[in-house]
Tab-separated table of C-alpha atoms in Angstrom:
chain	number	residue	atom	x	y	z
A	18	UNK	CA	-18.584	17.656	5.548
A	19	UNK	CA	-17.199	19.547	2.610
A	20	UNK	CA	-15.981	17.700	-0.445
A	21	UNK	CA	-12.376	17.541	0.569
A	22	UNK	CA	-13.159	15.844	3.893
A	23	UNK	CA	-15.540	13.425	2.028
A	24	UNK	CA	-12.810	12.044	-0.258
A	25	UNK	CA	-10.522	11.520	2.812
A	26	UNK	CA	-13.199	9.706	4.612
A	27	UNK	CA	-14.038	7.740	1.643
A	28	UNK	CA	-10.474	6.904	0.854
A	29	UNK	CA	-9.376	6.103	4.436
A	30	UNK	CA	-12.305	3.600	4.913
A	31	UNK	CA	-11.627	1.913	1.576
A	32	UNK	CA	-8.054	1.452	2.453
A	33	UNK	CA	-9.083	0.345	5.906
A	34	UNK	CA	-11.237	-2.331	4.454
A	35	UNK	CA	-8.551	-3.346	1.897
A	36	UNK	CA	-5.968	-3.723	4.698
A	37	UNK	CA	-8.458	-5.725	6.962
A	38	UNK	CA	-9.222	-7.954	3.889
A	39	UNK	CA	-5.641	-8.699	3.116
A	40	UNK	CA	-4.915	-9.381	6.867
A	41	UNK	CA	-7.617	-12.005	7.179
A	42	UNK	CA	-5.352	-14.368	5.279
A	43	UNK	CA	-2.509	-13.852	7.862
A	44	UNK	CA	-4.698	-14.473	10.834
A	45	UNK	CA	-6.523	-17.697	9.367
A	46	UNK	CA	-3.572	-19.219	7.442
A	47	UNK	CA	-2.886	-21.811	9.978
A	48	UNK	CA	-6.569	-22.919	10.060
A	49	UNK	CA	-6.583	-23.052	6.055
A	50	UNK	CA	-3.288	-25.017	6.163
A	51	UNK	CA	-4.837	-27.648	8.473
A	52	UNK	CA	-8.386	-27.757	6.908
A	53	UNK	CA	-6.980	-28.437	3.416
A	54	UNK	CA	-3.864	-30.421	4.462
A	55	UNK	CA	-1.404	-28.418	2.586
A	56	UNK	CA	2.209	-27.425	3.213
A	57	UNK	CA	3.387	-23.957	4.178
A	58	UNK	CA	4.542	-23.087	0.898
A	59	UNK	CA	1.460	-24.063	-0.778
A	60	UNK	CA	-0.415	-21.904	1.873
A	61	UNK	CA	2.273	-19.055	1.225
A	62	UNK	CA	1.022	-19.113	-2.478
A	63	UNK	CA	-2.191	-17.623	-1.571
A	64	UNK	CA	-0.456	-14.104	-0.703
A	65	UNK	CA	1.464	-14.207	-4.000
A	66	UNK	CA	-1.744	-14.875	-5.928
A	67	UNK	CA	-3.485	-12.026	-4.285
A	68	UNK	CA	-0.490	-9.853	-5.141
A	69	UNK	CA	-0.595	-10.817	-8.696
A	70	UNK	CA	-4.389	-9.956	-8.621
A	71	UNK	CA	-3.556	-6.578	-7.139
A	72	UNK	CA	-1.107	-5.790	-9.982
A	73	UNK	CA	-3.545	-6.674	-12.637
A	74	UNK	CA	-6.514	-4.835	-10.787
A	75	UNK	CA	-4.293	-1.886	-10.350
A	76	UNK	CA	-3.531	-1.296	-14.012
A	77	UNK	CA	-6.954	-2.153	-15.210
A	78	UNK	CA	-8.978	-0.158	-12.796
A	79	UNK	CA	-6.582	2.642	-13.091
A	80	UNK	CA	-7.312	2.976	-16.647
A	81	UNK	CA	-11.037	2.658	-16.102
A	82	UNK	CA	-10.940	5.322	-13.521
A	83	UNK	CA	-9.233	7.662	-15.664
A	84	UNK	CA	-11.636	7.054	-18.650
A	85	UNK	CA	-14.870	6.678	-16.738
A	86	UNK	CA	-14.621	8.338	-13.565
A	87	UNK	CA	-13.168	8.048	-10.111
A	88	UNK	CA	-16.373	7.569	-7.930
A	89	UNK	CA	-18.037	5.211	-10.261
A	90	UNK	CA	-14.976	2.762	-10.536
A	91	UNK	CA	-14.025	3.296	-6.838
A	92	UNK	CA	-17.212	1.760	-5.839
A	93	UNK	CA	-16.679	-1.316	-8.284
A	94	UNK	CA	-13.384	-2.098	-6.844
A	95	UNK	CA	-14.611	-2.068	-3.124
A	96	UNK	CA	-17.623	-4.304	-4.182
A	97	UNK	CA	-15.444	-6.823	-6.238
A	98	UNK	CA	-12.652	-7.237	-3.294
A	99	UNK	CA	-15.792	-7.710	-0.929
A	100	UNK	CA	-17.307	-10.158	-3.107
A	101	UNK	CA	-13.909	-12.032	-3.509
A	102	UNK	CA	-13.404	-12.029	0.202
A	103	UNK	CA	-16.794	-13.465	1.050
A	104	UNK	CA	-16.370	-16.098	-1.582
A	105	UNK	CA	-13.143	-17.285	0.235
A	106	UNK	CA	-15.338	-18.497	3.020
A	107	UNK	CA	-17.226	-20.836	0.861
A	108	UNK	CA	-14.137	-22.554	-0.714
A	109	UNK	CA	-13.984	-26.185	-0.654
A	110	UNK	CA	-10.591	-26.487	-1.965
A	111	UNK	CA	-7.318	-24.788	-1.867
A	112	UNK	CA	-7.612	-24.118	-5.779
A	113	UNK	CA	-10.838	-22.430	-5.017
A	114	UNK	CA	-9.101	-20.196	-2.339
A	115	UNK	CA	-6.525	-19.289	-5.252
A	116	UNK	CA	-9.301	-18.053	-7.575
A	117	UNK	CA	-11.236	-16.335	-4.859
A	118	UNK	CA	-8.062	-14.436	-3.372
A	119	UNK	CA	-7.034	-13.569	-7.012
A	120	UNK	CA	-10.624	-11.833	-7.337
A	121	UNK	CA	-10.293	-10.097	-4.009
A	122	UNK	CA	-6.712	-8.826	-5.043
A	123	UNK	CA	-7.976	-7.345	-8.171
A	124	UNK	CA	-10.502	-5.307	-6.308
A	125	UNK	CA	-8.001	-4.254	-3.712
A	126	UNK	CA	-5.341	-3.396	-6.161
A	127	UNK	CA	-7.563	-1.039	-7.913
A	128	UNK	CA	-8.957	0.761	-4.918
A	129	UNK	CA	-5.602	2.334	-3.784
A	130	UNK	CA	-4.816	4.425	-6.638
A	131	UNK	CA	-8.153	5.631	-7.238
A	132	UNK	CA	-8.705	6.851	-3.563
A	133	UNK	CA	-5.468	8.541	-3.644
A	134	UNK	CA	-6.237	10.336	-7.065
A	135	UNK	CA	-9.508	11.417	-5.627
A	136	UNK	CA	-7.580	12.935	-2.638
A	137	UNK	CA	-4.951	14.581	-4.779
A	138	UNK	CA	-7.590	16.139	-6.973
A	139	UNK	CA	-9.670	17.672	-4.131
A	140	UNK	CA	-6.810	19.156	-2.026
A	141	UNK	CA	-4.243	22.145	-2.580
A	142	UNK	CA	-0.846	21.322	-3.184
A	143	UNK	CA	0.375	22.610	-0.013
A	144	UNK	CA	-2.007	20.071	1.739
A	145	UNK	CA	-1.600	17.012	-0.290
A	146	UNK	CA	0.991	15.445	1.874
A	147	UNK	CA	-1.011	15.397	4.911
A	148	UNK	CA	-4.216	14.565	3.403
A	149	UNK	CA	-2.290	11.525	1.599
A	150	UNK	CA	-0.912	10.506	5.018
A	151	UNK	CA	-4.387	10.481	6.627
A	152	UNK	CA	-5.392	8.022	4.056
A	153	UNK	CA	-2.394	5.750	4.228
A	154	UNK	CA	-3.019	5.395	8.058
A	155	UNK	CA	-5.988	3.578	7.010
A	156	UNK	CA	-4.225	0.326	6.117
A	157	UNK	CA	-2.919	0.242	9.839
A	158	UNK	CA	-6.503	0.654	11.040
A	159	UNK	CA	-7.430	-2.362	8.887
A	160	UNK	CA	-4.610	-4.408	10.558
A	161	UNK	CA	-6.069	-3.501	13.783
A	162	UNK	CA	-9.581	-4.167	12.702
A	163	UNK	CA	-8.787	-7.734	11.307
A	164	UNK	CA	-6.864	-8.545	14.623
A	165	UNK	CA	-9.741	-7.628	16.720
A	166	UNK	CA	-12.244	-9.516	14.382
A	167	UNK	CA	-9.879	-12.392	14.136
A	168	UNK	CA	-9.797	-12.605	18.097
A	169	UNK	CA	-13.520	-12.755	18.232
A	170	UNK	CA	-14.619	-14.903	15.449
A	171	UNK	CA	-11.724	-17.356	14.706
A	172	UNK	CA	-12.069	-19.262	18.328
A	173	UNK	CA	-15.835	-19.388	18.156
A	174	UNK	CA	-17.116	-19.548	14.545
A	175	UNK	CA	-13.818	-20.559	12.305
A	176	UNK	CA	-11.978	-19.086	9.420
A	177	UNK	CA	-14.857	-19.162	7.164
A	178	UNK	CA	-17.029	-16.828	9.112
A	179	UNK	CA	-14.290	-14.433	9.267
A	180	UNK	CA	-14.207	-14.124	5.418
A	181	UNK	CA	-17.987	-13.684	5.305
A	182	UNK	CA	-17.589	-10.330	7.189
A	183	UNK	CA	-15.876	-9.331	3.976
A	184	UNK	CA	-19.241	-8.716	2.436
A	185	UNK	CA	-19.715	-5.612	4.533
A	186	UNK	CA	-17.797	-3.293	2.459
A	187	UNK	CA	-20.470	-3.615	-0.347
A	188	UNK	CA	-22.721	-1.258	2.007
A	189	UNK	CA	-19.939	1.046	2.177
A	190	UNK	CA	-19.657	1.011	-1.673
A	191	UNK	CA	-23.266	1.791	-2.076
A	192	UNK	CA	-22.887	4.817	0.466
A	193	UNK	CA	-19.845	6.388	-1.199
A	194	UNK	CA	-21.787	6.245	-4.638
A	195	UNK	CA	-24.751	8.110	-3.309
A	196	UNK	CA	-22.919	10.675	-1.347
A	197	UNK	CA	-19.681	11.328	-3.059
A	198	UNK	CA	-19.567	13.552	-6.325
A	199	UNK	CA	-17.182	13.173	-9.028
A	200	UNK	CA	-13.764	14.922	-8.993
A	201	UNK	CA	-14.171	18.374	-10.263
A	202	UNK	CA	-10.614	18.346	-11.938
A	203	UNK	CA	-11.300	15.045	-13.383
A	204	UNK	CA	-14.488	16.339	-14.944
A	205	UNK	CA	-12.972	19.535	-16.122
A	206	UNK	CA	-10.120	17.543	-17.772
A	207	UNK	CA	-12.629	15.390	-19.754
A	208	UNK	CA	-14.257	18.588	-21.264
A	209	UNK	CA	-10.671	19.589	-22.346
A	210	UNK	CA	-9.313	16.626	-23.168
A	211	UNK	CA	-7.879	16.652	-26.676
A	212	UNK	CA	-8.670	13.996	-29.243
A	213	UNK	CA	-4.765	13.153	-29.941
A	214	UNK	CA	-4.031	12.720	-26.211
A	215	UNK	CA	-7.126	10.455	-25.865
A	216	UNK	CA	-5.819	8.189	-28.683
A	217	UNK	CA	-2.734	7.480	-26.532
A	218	UNK	CA	-2.768	4.300	-24.620
A	219	UNK	CA	-2.834	5.171	-20.633
A	220	UNK	CA	0.113	2.851	-19.878
A	221	UNK	CA	2.133	4.172	-22.918
A	222	UNK	CA	1.803	7.663	-21.382
A	223	UNK	CA	3.886	6.537	-18.508
A	224	UNK	CA	6.796	6.030	-20.863
A	225	UNK	CA	6.041	8.302	-23.636
A	226	UNK	CA	9.478	10.059	-23.464
A	227	UNK	CA	12.881	9.416	-21.845
A	228	UNK	CA	12.289	11.921	-18.857
A	229	UNK	CA	8.839	10.495	-18.054
A	230	UNK	CA	9.995	6.985	-18.344
A	231	UNK	CA	12.816	7.618	-16.003
A	232	UNK	CA	10.388	9.221	-13.442
A	233	UNK	CA	8.142	6.103	-13.844
A	234	UNK	CA	10.977	3.616	-13.347
A	235	UNK	CA	12.497	5.533	-10.399
A	236	UNK	CA	8.948	5.730	-8.565
A	237	UNK	CA	8.527	1.913	-9.268
A	238	UNK	CA	11.989	1.169	-7.640
A	239	UNK	CA	11.046	3.451	-4.789
A	240	UNK	CA	7.746	1.764	-4.167
A	241	UNK	CA	9.256	-1.557	-4.357
A	242	UNK	CA	11.766	-0.603	-1.711
A	243	UNK	CA	8.963	0.491	0.399
A	244	UNK	CA	7.116	-2.583	0.203
A	245	UNK	CA	10.079	-4.896	0.338
A	246	UNK	CA	11.203	-3.329	3.719
A	247	UNK	CA	7.864	-3.133	5.254
A	248	UNK	CA	7.548	-6.968	4.494
A	249	UNK	CA	10.823	-7.856	5.463
A	250	UNK	CA	10.395	-6.362	8.776
A	251	UNK	CA	7.078	-7.294	9.605
A	252	UNK	CA	7.147	-10.898	8.662
A	253	UNK	CA	10.508	-11.800	9.938
A	254	UNK	CA	11.282	-9.312	12.640
A	255	UNK	CA	8.940	-10.881	15.142
A	256	UNK	CA	10.409	-14.457	14.849
A	257	UNK	CA	13.919	-12.928	14.626
A	258	UNK	CA	13.576	-11.152	18.009
A	259	UNK	CA	12.189	-14.303	19.546
A	260	UNK	CA	15.389	-16.180	18.526
A	261	UNK	CA	17.952	-13.570	19.137
A	262	UNK	CA	16.179	-11.897	22.227
A	263	UNK	CA	14.591	-14.865	23.722
A	264	UNK	CA	11.153	-12.937	23.384
A	265	UNK	CA	7.954	-14.823	23.887
A	266	UNK	CA	5.079	-14.902	21.401
A	267	UNK	CA	3.284	-12.171	23.568
A	268	UNK	CA	6.517	-10.036	23.647
A	269	UNK	CA	6.770	-10.101	19.922
A	270	UNK	CA	3.231	-9.466	19.602
A	271	UNK	CA	3.900	-6.366	21.805
A	272	UNK	CA	6.634	-5.598	19.536
A	273	UNK	CA	4.269	-5.629	16.515
A	274	UNK	CA	2.122	-3.105	18.459
A	275	UNK	CA	4.700	-0.856	19.304
A	276	UNK	CA	5.990	-0.826	15.755
A	277	UNK	CA	2.565	-0.171	14.349
A	278	UNK	CA	1.984	2.889	16.491
A	279	UNK	CA	5.353	4.107	15.336
A	280	UNK	CA	4.312	3.696	11.762
A	281	UNK	CA	1.110	5.634	12.090
A	282	UNK	CA	2.743	8.389	13.963
A	283	UNK	CA	5.464	8.485	11.184
A	284	UNK	CA	2.873	8.747	8.408
A	285	UNK	CA	1.174	11.582	10.082
A	286	UNK	CA	4.586	13.447	10.672
A	287	UNK	CA	5.883	12.618	6.968
A	288	UNK	CA	2.689	14.280	5.312
A	289	UNK	CA	3.260	17.514	7.357
A	290	UNK	CA	7.087	17.367	6.624
A	291	UNK	CA	6.288	17.010	2.892
A	292	UNK	CA	3.928	19.795	2.702
A	293	UNK	CA	6.340	22.126	4.414
A	294	UNK	CA	9.728	21.181	3.137
A	295	UNK	CA	9.038	19.334	-0.216
A	296	UNK	CA	8.906	15.651	-1.333
A	297	UNK	CA	12.764	15.533	-1.972
A	298	UNK	CA	13.736	16.824	1.614
A	299	UNK	CA	11.204	14.609	3.155
A	300	UNK	CA	11.992	11.418	1.464
A	301	UNK	CA	15.798	12.226	1.773
A	302	UNK	CA	15.617	12.513	5.733
A	303	UNK	CA	13.211	9.408	5.950
A	304	UNK	CA	15.201	6.956	3.802
A	305	UNK	CA	18.645	7.830	5.364
A	306	UNK	CA	17.137	7.644	8.804
A	307	UNK	CA	15.365	4.247	7.773
A	308	UNK	CA	18.734	2.815	6.703
A	309	UNK	CA	20.587	4.123	9.894
A	310	UNK	CA	17.519	2.832	12.161
A	311	UNK	CA	17.478	-0.622	10.586
A	312	UNK	CA	21.225	-1.217	10.793
A	313	UNK	CA	21.602	0.218	14.374
A	314	UNK	CA	18.588	-1.989	15.366
A	315	UNK	CA	20.394	-5.134	14.704
A	316	UNK	CA	22.366	-4.350	17.858
A	317	UNK	CA	19.401	-3.676	19.990
A	318	UNK	CA	19.351	-5.646	23.299
A	319	UNK	CA	16.895	-5.598	26.086
A	320	UNK	CA	13.014	-5.358	26.090
A	321	UNK	CA	12.943	-1.619	26.377
A	322	UNK	CA	15.385	-1.138	23.374
A	323	UNK	CA	13.673	-3.650	21.170
A	324	UNK	CA	10.286	-1.920	21.659
A	325	UNK	CA	11.434	1.536	21.533
A	326	UNK	CA	13.798	0.649	18.617
A	327	UNK	CA	10.792	-1.001	16.823
A	328	UNK	CA	8.693	2.008	17.209
A	329	UNK	CA	11.601	4.192	15.604
A	330	UNK	CA	12.184	1.954	12.831
A	331	UNK	CA	8.538	1.837	12.060
A	332	UNK	CA	8.488	5.508	12.114
A	333	UNK	CA	10.647	6.155	9.487
A	334	UNK	CA	10.352	2.849	7.493
A	335	UNK	CA	6.690	2.953	6.812
A	336	UNK	CA	6.279	6.861	7.578
A	337	UNK	CA	7.330	7.298	3.909
A	338	UNK	CA	4.184	5.244	2.743
A	339	UNK	CA	2.266	8.283	3.455
A	340	UNK	CA	3.708	10.206	0.623
A	341	UNK	CA	3.649	8.204	-2.445
A	342	UNK	CA	-0.162	9.301	-3.221
A	343	UNK	CA	0.511	12.858	-3.332
A	344	UNK	CA	3.807	12.349	-5.055
A	345	UNK	CA	2.845	10.224	-7.851
A	346	UNK	CA	-0.359	12.366	-7.993
A	347	UNK	CA	1.706	15.578	-8.652
A	348	UNK	CA	3.947	14.221	-11.245
A	349	UNK	CA	1.331	12.773	-13.803
A	350	UNK	CA	-1.660	14.910	-15.409
A	351	UNK	CA	-5.263	13.972	-14.413
A	352	UNK	CA	-5.909	11.998	-17.303
A	353	UNK	CA	-3.476	9.240	-16.307
A	354	UNK	CA	-3.243	9.815	-12.590
A	355	UNK	CA	-5.247	6.794	-11.361
A	356	UNK	CA	-3.283	4.665	-14.084
A	357	UNK	CA	0.017	5.936	-12.825
A	358	UNK	CA	-0.559	5.719	-9.087
A	359	UNK	CA	-1.852	2.059	-9.250
A	360	UNK	CA	0.451	0.925	-11.923
A	361	UNK	CA	3.499	2.089	-10.016
A	362	UNK	CA	2.465	0.969	-6.673
A	363	UNK	CA	1.053	-2.471	-7.357
A	364	UNK	CA	4.255	-3.114	-9.397
A	365	UNK	CA	6.134	-2.165	-6.241
A	366	UNK	CA	3.699	-4.256	-4.211
A	367	UNK	CA	3.954	-7.255	-6.464
A	368	UNK	CA	8.073	-7.306	-6.656
A	369	UNK	CA	8.422	-6.181	-3.110
A	370	UNK	CA	6.406	-9.050	-2.029
A	371	UNK	CA	9.178	-11.426	-2.664
A	372	UNK	CA	11.401	-9.629	-0.164
A	373	UNK	CA	10.447	-11.979	2.616
A	374	UNK	CA	11.751	-15.043	0.815
A	375	UNK	CA	15.060	-13.580	0.282
A	376	UNK	CA	15.188	-12.175	4.005
A	377	UNK	CA	14.321	-15.770	4.812
A	378	UNK	CA	17.120	-17.216	2.932
A	379	UNK	CA	19.575	-14.674	4.546
A	380	UNK	CA	18.387	-15.547	7.892
A	381	UNK	CA	19.036	-19.441	7.155
A	382	UNK	CA	22.429	-18.670	5.588
A	383	UNK	CA	23.696	-15.981	7.902
A	384	UNK	CA	21.967	-14.006	10.768
A	385	UNK	CA	20.051	-11.314	11.638
A	386	UNK	CA	22.740	-8.400	11.334
A	387	UNK	CA	23.108	-9.448	7.748
A	388	UNK	CA	19.410	-9.378	6.882
A	389	UNK	CA	19.267	-5.711	8.511
A	390	UNK	CA	22.048	-4.655	6.466
A	391	UNK	CA	20.145	-5.815	3.387
A	392	UNK	CA	17.301	-3.840	4.508
A	393	UNK	CA	19.413	-0.770	5.185
A	394	UNK	CA	21.086	-1.159	1.822
A	395	UNK	CA	17.526	-1.112	0.189
A	396	UNK	CA	16.967	2.226	1.641
A	397	UNK	CA	20.224	3.482	0.638
A	398	UNK	CA	19.548	2.369	-3.093
A	399	UNK	CA	16.043	4.194	-2.992
A	400	UNK	CA	17.783	7.329	-1.663
A	401	UNK	CA	19.999	7.376	-4.725
A	402	UNK	CA	17.080	6.631	-6.899
A	403	UNK	CA	15.084	9.403	-5.323
A	404	UNK	CA	17.736	11.945	-6.282
A	405	UNK	CA	17.372	11.232	-9.903
A	406	UNK	CA	13.654	11.935	-10.025
A	407	UNK	CA	14.082	15.713	-10.201
A	408	UNK	CA	15.869	15.195	-13.636
A	409	UNK	CA	13.525	12.808	-15.043
A	410	UNK	CA	10.600	14.938	-15.711
A	411	UNK	CA	11.834	18.820	-16.060
A	412	UNK	CA	9.095	21.257	-14.855
A	413	UNK	CA	6.435	19.014	-13.204
A	414	UNK	CA	8.834	17.129	-11.246
A	415	UNK	CA	10.795	20.042	-10.228
A	416	UNK	CA	7.692	21.731	-8.739
A	417	UNK	CA	6.817	18.335	-6.794
A	418	UNK	CA	10.343	17.699	-5.259
A	419	UNK	CA	11.791	21.064	-4.909
């Protein structure tokens, strides 16, 4: 296996394990709530605290990876979220669950951007989109893996045993450390790094001039919309469909699988479109298609239309997730690439994570059509913002999005 394939395998596996770790909470939530005698809001705080940990971990580990190396820090993030996950199984109070999920979030938040930076630095520009899409699909693999493990472990061994499985990524971390060399591009940049540049704070370089600041803010907003749309759809749509279409729980589960399959195909397709036609055309197509698909989906009727429509919505709305690693990696120099990827996407994840609250309020006060109109509006806003990215950072951005 050559170096390029090794970076993809390592990053895909890392994101799969991260996705598995995050979904464990979703499957075990009802059991945790019952054991600690807490209400739904207190249980929901677990995810919010995890997102805060991801934001902190993304920034800190992104800076460390840019300074000390991708592979070394990548393995540390995997070990940290593995340990945090395993410790969750030992929690004796909800407060301890919060602490351990925060630790797991720190590790998970750091892993994403470093893996994407490794891939961006290993693959040529005309193939970075598809390489990024291969990695992004890992999160969906993690969802499937978590579902399978939960179905096997929860009924017999309970929720604590499920989290003990989280220690397994430690083994993967040691395999990565032993078999994956440091990024040649990062090593070359370290040798050429100028003292004046090294003295600047990594985060400050994301805002060092008006054009770079506009680029950073635009990408943060696009990432926020990406996460807000995904969370709003995946968390609320199954219950929406149960109510509006009279679907059973098993029927809504089938919708979830259909939508996830659409997402995976969408990611793999988006990467190739991005490589061939450029980021601007790829995002423009998928953002507008997402807005239309979500808006029209509110009028879907019948089991077949609901399933097919869910796959189409998933194809466009989450297909774009595949491009952010390649896009962000192409807009920032190697010395701040991990910092930029982790900071931008984890801010989007933290802010976009509140979208289900707003969707829930809309559903409570209005109806499904208004909720879908809100989601469609988000994609339209992201489309307008995406058009400004080219003007935000002159030559670099022009090359990336042209």
